[in-house]
Coordinates of C-alpha atoms and ligand atoms in Angstrom, one line a residue:
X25 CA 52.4 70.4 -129.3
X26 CA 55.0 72.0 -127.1
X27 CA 56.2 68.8 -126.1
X28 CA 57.7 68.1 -129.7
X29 CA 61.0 69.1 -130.4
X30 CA 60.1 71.8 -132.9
X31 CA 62.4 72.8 -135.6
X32 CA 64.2 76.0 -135.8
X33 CA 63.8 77.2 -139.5
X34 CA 60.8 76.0 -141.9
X35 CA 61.0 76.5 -145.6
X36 CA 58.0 75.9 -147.3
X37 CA 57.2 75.5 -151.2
X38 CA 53.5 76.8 -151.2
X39 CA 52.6 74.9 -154.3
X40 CA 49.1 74.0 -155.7
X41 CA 47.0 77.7 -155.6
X42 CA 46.3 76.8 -159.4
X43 CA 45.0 73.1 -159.3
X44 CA 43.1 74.2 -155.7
X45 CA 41.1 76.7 -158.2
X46 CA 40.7 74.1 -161.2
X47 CA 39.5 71.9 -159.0
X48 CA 36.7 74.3 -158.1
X49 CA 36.2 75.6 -161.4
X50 CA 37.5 79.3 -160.6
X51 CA 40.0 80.9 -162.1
X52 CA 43.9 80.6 -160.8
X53 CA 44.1 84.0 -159.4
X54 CA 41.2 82.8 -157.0
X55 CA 44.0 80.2 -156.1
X56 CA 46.7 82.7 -155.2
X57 CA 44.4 84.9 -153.2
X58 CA 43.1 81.9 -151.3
X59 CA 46.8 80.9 -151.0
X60 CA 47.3 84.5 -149.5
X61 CA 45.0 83.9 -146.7
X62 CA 46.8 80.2 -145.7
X63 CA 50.0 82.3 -145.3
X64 CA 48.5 84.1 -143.1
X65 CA 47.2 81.2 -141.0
X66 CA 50.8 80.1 -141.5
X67 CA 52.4 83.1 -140.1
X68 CA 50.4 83.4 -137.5
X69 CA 50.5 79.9 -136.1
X70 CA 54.3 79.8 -135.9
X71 CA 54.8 82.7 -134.4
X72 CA 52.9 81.7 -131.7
X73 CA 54.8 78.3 -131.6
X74 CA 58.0 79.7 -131.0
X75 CA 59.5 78.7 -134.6
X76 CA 62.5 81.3 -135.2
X77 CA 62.5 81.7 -139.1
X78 CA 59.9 80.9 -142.1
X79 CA 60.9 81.2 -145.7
X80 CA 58.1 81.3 -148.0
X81 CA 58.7 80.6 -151.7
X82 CA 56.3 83.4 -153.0
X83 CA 57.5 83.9 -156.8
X84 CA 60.5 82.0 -158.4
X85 CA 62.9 83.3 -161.3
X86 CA 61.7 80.6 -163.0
X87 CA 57.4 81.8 -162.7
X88 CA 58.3 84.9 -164.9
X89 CA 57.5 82.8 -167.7
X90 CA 53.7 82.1 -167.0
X91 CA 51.3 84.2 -168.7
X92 CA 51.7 87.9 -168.4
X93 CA 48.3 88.4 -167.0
X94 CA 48.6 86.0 -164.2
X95 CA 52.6 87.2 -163.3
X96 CA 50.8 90.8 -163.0
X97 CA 48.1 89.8 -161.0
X98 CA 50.8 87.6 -158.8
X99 CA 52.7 91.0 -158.2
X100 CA 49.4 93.3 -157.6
X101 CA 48.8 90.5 -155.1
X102 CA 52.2 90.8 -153.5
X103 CA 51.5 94.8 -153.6
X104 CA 48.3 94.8 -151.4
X105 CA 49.5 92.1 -149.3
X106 CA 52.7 94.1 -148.2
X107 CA 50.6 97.2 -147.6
X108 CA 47.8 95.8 -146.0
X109 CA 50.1 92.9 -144.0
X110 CA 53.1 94.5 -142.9
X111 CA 51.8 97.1 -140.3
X112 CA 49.9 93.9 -138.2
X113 CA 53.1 92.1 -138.6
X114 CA 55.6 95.0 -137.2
X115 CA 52.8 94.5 -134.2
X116 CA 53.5 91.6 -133.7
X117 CA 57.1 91.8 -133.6
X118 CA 57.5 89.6 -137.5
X119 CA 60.8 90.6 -138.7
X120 CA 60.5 90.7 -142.5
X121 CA 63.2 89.8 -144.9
X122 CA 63.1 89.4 -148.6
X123 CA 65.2 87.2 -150.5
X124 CA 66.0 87.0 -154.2
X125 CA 66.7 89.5 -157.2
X126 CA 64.2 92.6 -156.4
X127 CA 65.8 94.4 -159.3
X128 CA 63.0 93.0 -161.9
X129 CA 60.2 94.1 -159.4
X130 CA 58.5 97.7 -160.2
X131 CA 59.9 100.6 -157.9
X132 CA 56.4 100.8 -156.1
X133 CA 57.3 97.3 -155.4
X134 CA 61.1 97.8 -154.3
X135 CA 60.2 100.7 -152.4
X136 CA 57.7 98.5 -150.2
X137 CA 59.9 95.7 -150.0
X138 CA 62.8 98.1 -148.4
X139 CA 60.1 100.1 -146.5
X140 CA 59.0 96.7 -144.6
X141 CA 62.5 95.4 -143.9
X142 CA 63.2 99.0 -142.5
X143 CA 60.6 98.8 -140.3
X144 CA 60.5 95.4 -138.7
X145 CA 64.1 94.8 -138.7
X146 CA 64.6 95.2 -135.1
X147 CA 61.6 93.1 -134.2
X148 CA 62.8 90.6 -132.0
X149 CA 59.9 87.6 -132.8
X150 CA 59.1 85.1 -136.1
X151 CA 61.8 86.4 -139.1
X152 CA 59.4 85.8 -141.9
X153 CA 61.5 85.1 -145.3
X154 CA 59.8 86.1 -148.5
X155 CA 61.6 84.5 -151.7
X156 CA 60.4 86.4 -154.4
X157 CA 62.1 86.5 -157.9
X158 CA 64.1 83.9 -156.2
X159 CA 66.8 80.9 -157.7
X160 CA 68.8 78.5 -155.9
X161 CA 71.3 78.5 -158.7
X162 CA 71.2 82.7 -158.5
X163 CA 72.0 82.7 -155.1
X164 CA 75.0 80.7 -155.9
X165 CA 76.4 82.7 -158.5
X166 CA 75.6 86.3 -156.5
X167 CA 77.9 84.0 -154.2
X168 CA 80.4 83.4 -156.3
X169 CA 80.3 87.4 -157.8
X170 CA 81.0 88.2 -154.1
X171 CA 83.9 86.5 -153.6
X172 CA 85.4 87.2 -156.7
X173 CA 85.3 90.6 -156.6
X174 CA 87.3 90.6 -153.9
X175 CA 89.8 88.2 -155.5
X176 CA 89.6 90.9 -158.6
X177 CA 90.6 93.5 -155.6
X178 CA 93.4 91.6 -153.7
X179 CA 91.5 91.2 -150.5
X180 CA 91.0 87.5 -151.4
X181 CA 93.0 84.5 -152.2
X182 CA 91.7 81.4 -154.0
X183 CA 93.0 79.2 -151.4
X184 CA 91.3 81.2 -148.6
X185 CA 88.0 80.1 -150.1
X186 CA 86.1 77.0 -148.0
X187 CA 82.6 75.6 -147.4
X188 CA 82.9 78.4 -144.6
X189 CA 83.4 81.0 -146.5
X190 CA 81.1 80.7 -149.5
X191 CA 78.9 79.9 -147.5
X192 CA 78.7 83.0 -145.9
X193 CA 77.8 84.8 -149.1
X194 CA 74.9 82.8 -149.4
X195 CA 71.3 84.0 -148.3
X196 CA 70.2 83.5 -144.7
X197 CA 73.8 82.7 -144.0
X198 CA 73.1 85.2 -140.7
X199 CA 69.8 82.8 -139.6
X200 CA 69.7 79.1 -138.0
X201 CA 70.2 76.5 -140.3
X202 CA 67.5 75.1 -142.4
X203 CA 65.3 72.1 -140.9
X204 CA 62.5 71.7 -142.3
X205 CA 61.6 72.1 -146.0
X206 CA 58.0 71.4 -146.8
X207 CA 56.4 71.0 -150.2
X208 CA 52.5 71.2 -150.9
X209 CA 50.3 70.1 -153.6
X210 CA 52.0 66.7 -154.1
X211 CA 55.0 67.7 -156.2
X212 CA 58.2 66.3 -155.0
X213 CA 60.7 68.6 -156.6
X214 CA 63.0 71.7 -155.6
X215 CA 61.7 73.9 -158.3
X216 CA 64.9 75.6 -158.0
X217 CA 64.5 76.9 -154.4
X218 CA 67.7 77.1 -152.0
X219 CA 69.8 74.8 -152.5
X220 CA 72.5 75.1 -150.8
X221 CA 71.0 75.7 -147.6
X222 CA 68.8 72.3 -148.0
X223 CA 72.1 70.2 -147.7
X224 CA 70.8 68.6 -144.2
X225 CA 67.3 69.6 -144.1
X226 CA 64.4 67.2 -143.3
X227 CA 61.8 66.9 -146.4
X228 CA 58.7 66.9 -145.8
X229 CA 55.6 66.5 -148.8
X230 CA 52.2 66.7 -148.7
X231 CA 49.4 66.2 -151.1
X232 CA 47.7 69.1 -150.0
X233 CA 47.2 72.2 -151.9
X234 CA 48.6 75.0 -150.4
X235 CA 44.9 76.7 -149.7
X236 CA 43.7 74.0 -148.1
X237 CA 46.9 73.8 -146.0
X238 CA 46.5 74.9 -141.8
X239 CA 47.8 74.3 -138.8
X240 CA 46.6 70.5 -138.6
X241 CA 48.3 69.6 -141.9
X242 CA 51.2 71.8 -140.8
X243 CA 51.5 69.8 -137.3
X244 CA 51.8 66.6 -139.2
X245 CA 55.0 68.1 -140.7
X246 CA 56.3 69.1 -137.5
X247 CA 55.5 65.7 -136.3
X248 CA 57.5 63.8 -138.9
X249 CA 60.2 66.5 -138.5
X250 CA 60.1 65.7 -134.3
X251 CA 60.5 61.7 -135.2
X252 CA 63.5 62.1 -137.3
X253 CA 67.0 61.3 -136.0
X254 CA 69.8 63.8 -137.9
X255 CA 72.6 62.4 -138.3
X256 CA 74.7 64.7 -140.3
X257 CA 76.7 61.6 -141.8
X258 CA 77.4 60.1 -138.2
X259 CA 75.9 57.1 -137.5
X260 CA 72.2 56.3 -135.1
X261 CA 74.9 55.3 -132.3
X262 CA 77.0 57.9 -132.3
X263 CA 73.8 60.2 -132.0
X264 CA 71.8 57.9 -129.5
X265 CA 75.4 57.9 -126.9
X266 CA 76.1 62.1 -127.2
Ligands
IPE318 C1 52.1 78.1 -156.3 O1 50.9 77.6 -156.9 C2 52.1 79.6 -156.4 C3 53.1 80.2 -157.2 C4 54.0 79.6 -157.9 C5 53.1 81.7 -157.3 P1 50.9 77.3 -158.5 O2 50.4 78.5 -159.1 O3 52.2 76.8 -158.9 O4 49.8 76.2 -158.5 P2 49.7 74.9 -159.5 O5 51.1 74.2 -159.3 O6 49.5 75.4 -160.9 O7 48.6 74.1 -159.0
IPE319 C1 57.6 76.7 -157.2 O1 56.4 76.3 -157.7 C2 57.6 78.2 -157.0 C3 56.7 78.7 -155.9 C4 55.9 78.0 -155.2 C5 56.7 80.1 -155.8 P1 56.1 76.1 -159.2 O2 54.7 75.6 -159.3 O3 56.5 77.3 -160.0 O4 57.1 74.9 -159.6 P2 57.2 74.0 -160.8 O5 57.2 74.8 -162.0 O6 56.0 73.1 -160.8 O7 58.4 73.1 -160.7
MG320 MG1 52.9 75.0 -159.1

């Protein structure tokens, strides 16, 4: 494994906990607790591997609108897995970050979140990113608030803004790039995740449900990710010479 030339920053989209259930006739919350435990598995085996930064797409803006029942079990889910997870993690030196709108989550819920980011924030291992209540197209507006509030106070000129710049504003702006994006479960769609930051990532999808995903099906993606060539618009030649 070591020999690969591993990528920095994996974002995964850990689809397919509901059709994983369906398949064996048990109900979808089955499928997100099941789901629980391959993110564990996940954590665990890149960590060890050296990778710098996960981001785990727990709970999109967009998931609000499933049926009440399941979004509360989804968040008592979230609950006991930051109480029970979060002391092992600070252990083993996981720094714990949490992207997307937290506002909508209840204060128990807040209060966790910030309590585990507290914590584990000067850890020096994995940084585990947890999207939760998470949009691509909010990040870019909370971007775009940013800046022009500071237009509206006349630290800012329009013309100062670039790529740069705005780009700063946006989440994870402060971690290695994105490399890797990985999509479970067959689907080969965004599903609203971050955008911006997948401008040169390497996509990677799988058929796998995201509870039967592990570190085999995992090493396949790093394996495809090793045999690519970035190019970042240059061309094979200019790479192959530098
Ligand atoms: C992903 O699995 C987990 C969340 C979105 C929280 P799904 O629940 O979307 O599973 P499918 O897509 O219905 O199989
Ligand atoms: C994306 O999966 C969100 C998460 C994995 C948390 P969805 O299952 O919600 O995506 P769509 O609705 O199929 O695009
Ligand atoms: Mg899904």
């Amino acid at each position: 494994m070591n020999e690969l030339r591993l990528p920095r920053h994996i974002a995964i989209v850990m689809d397919g906990n509901g059709r994983w259930a369906k398949q064996r006739h048990l109900p979808r919350h089955a499928g997100h607790k099941a789901g629980f435990d391959t993110v564990r598995r996940i954590v665990k085996y890149c960590a060890k591997q050296g990778i710098e930064v996960l981001t785990l797409f727990a709970f999109s803006s967009e998931n609000w609108q499933r049926p009440k029942q399941e979004v509360s079990l989804l968040m008592e889910l979230f609950m006991t897995a930051l109480q029970r997870e979060v002391n092992d993690l600070h252990k083993n030196q996981v720094r714990l970050r949490f992207i997307g709108d937290r506002k909508a989550f209840s204060q128990k819920l807040q209060q966790l979140i910030d309590a585990a980011e507290r914590l584990t924030e000067q850890n020096s291992g994995l940084t585990l990113v947890i999207a939760a209540n998470y949009g691509g197209r909010w990040d870019i507006v909370e971007a775009a608030k940013r800046l022009a509030v500071r237009i509206e106070q006349g630290t800012l000129q329009s013309q100062a803004i670039n790529e740069s710049l705005f780009g700063q504003q946006i989440c994870l702006a402060d971690l290695p790039p994105l490399d890797l994006f990985i999509r479970t479960s067959g689907e080969k769609r965004i599903s609203n995740f971050l955008l911006w930051q997948l401008a040169y990532a390497e996509l990677y999808f799988t058929d796998t449900f995201w509870p039967d995903f592990n570190e085999d099906t995992l090493k396949q993606a790093l394996t495809f990710f090793a045999s690519r060539q970035r190019r970042f618009g240059q061309t094979g030649e200019q790479i192959e010479y530098a």
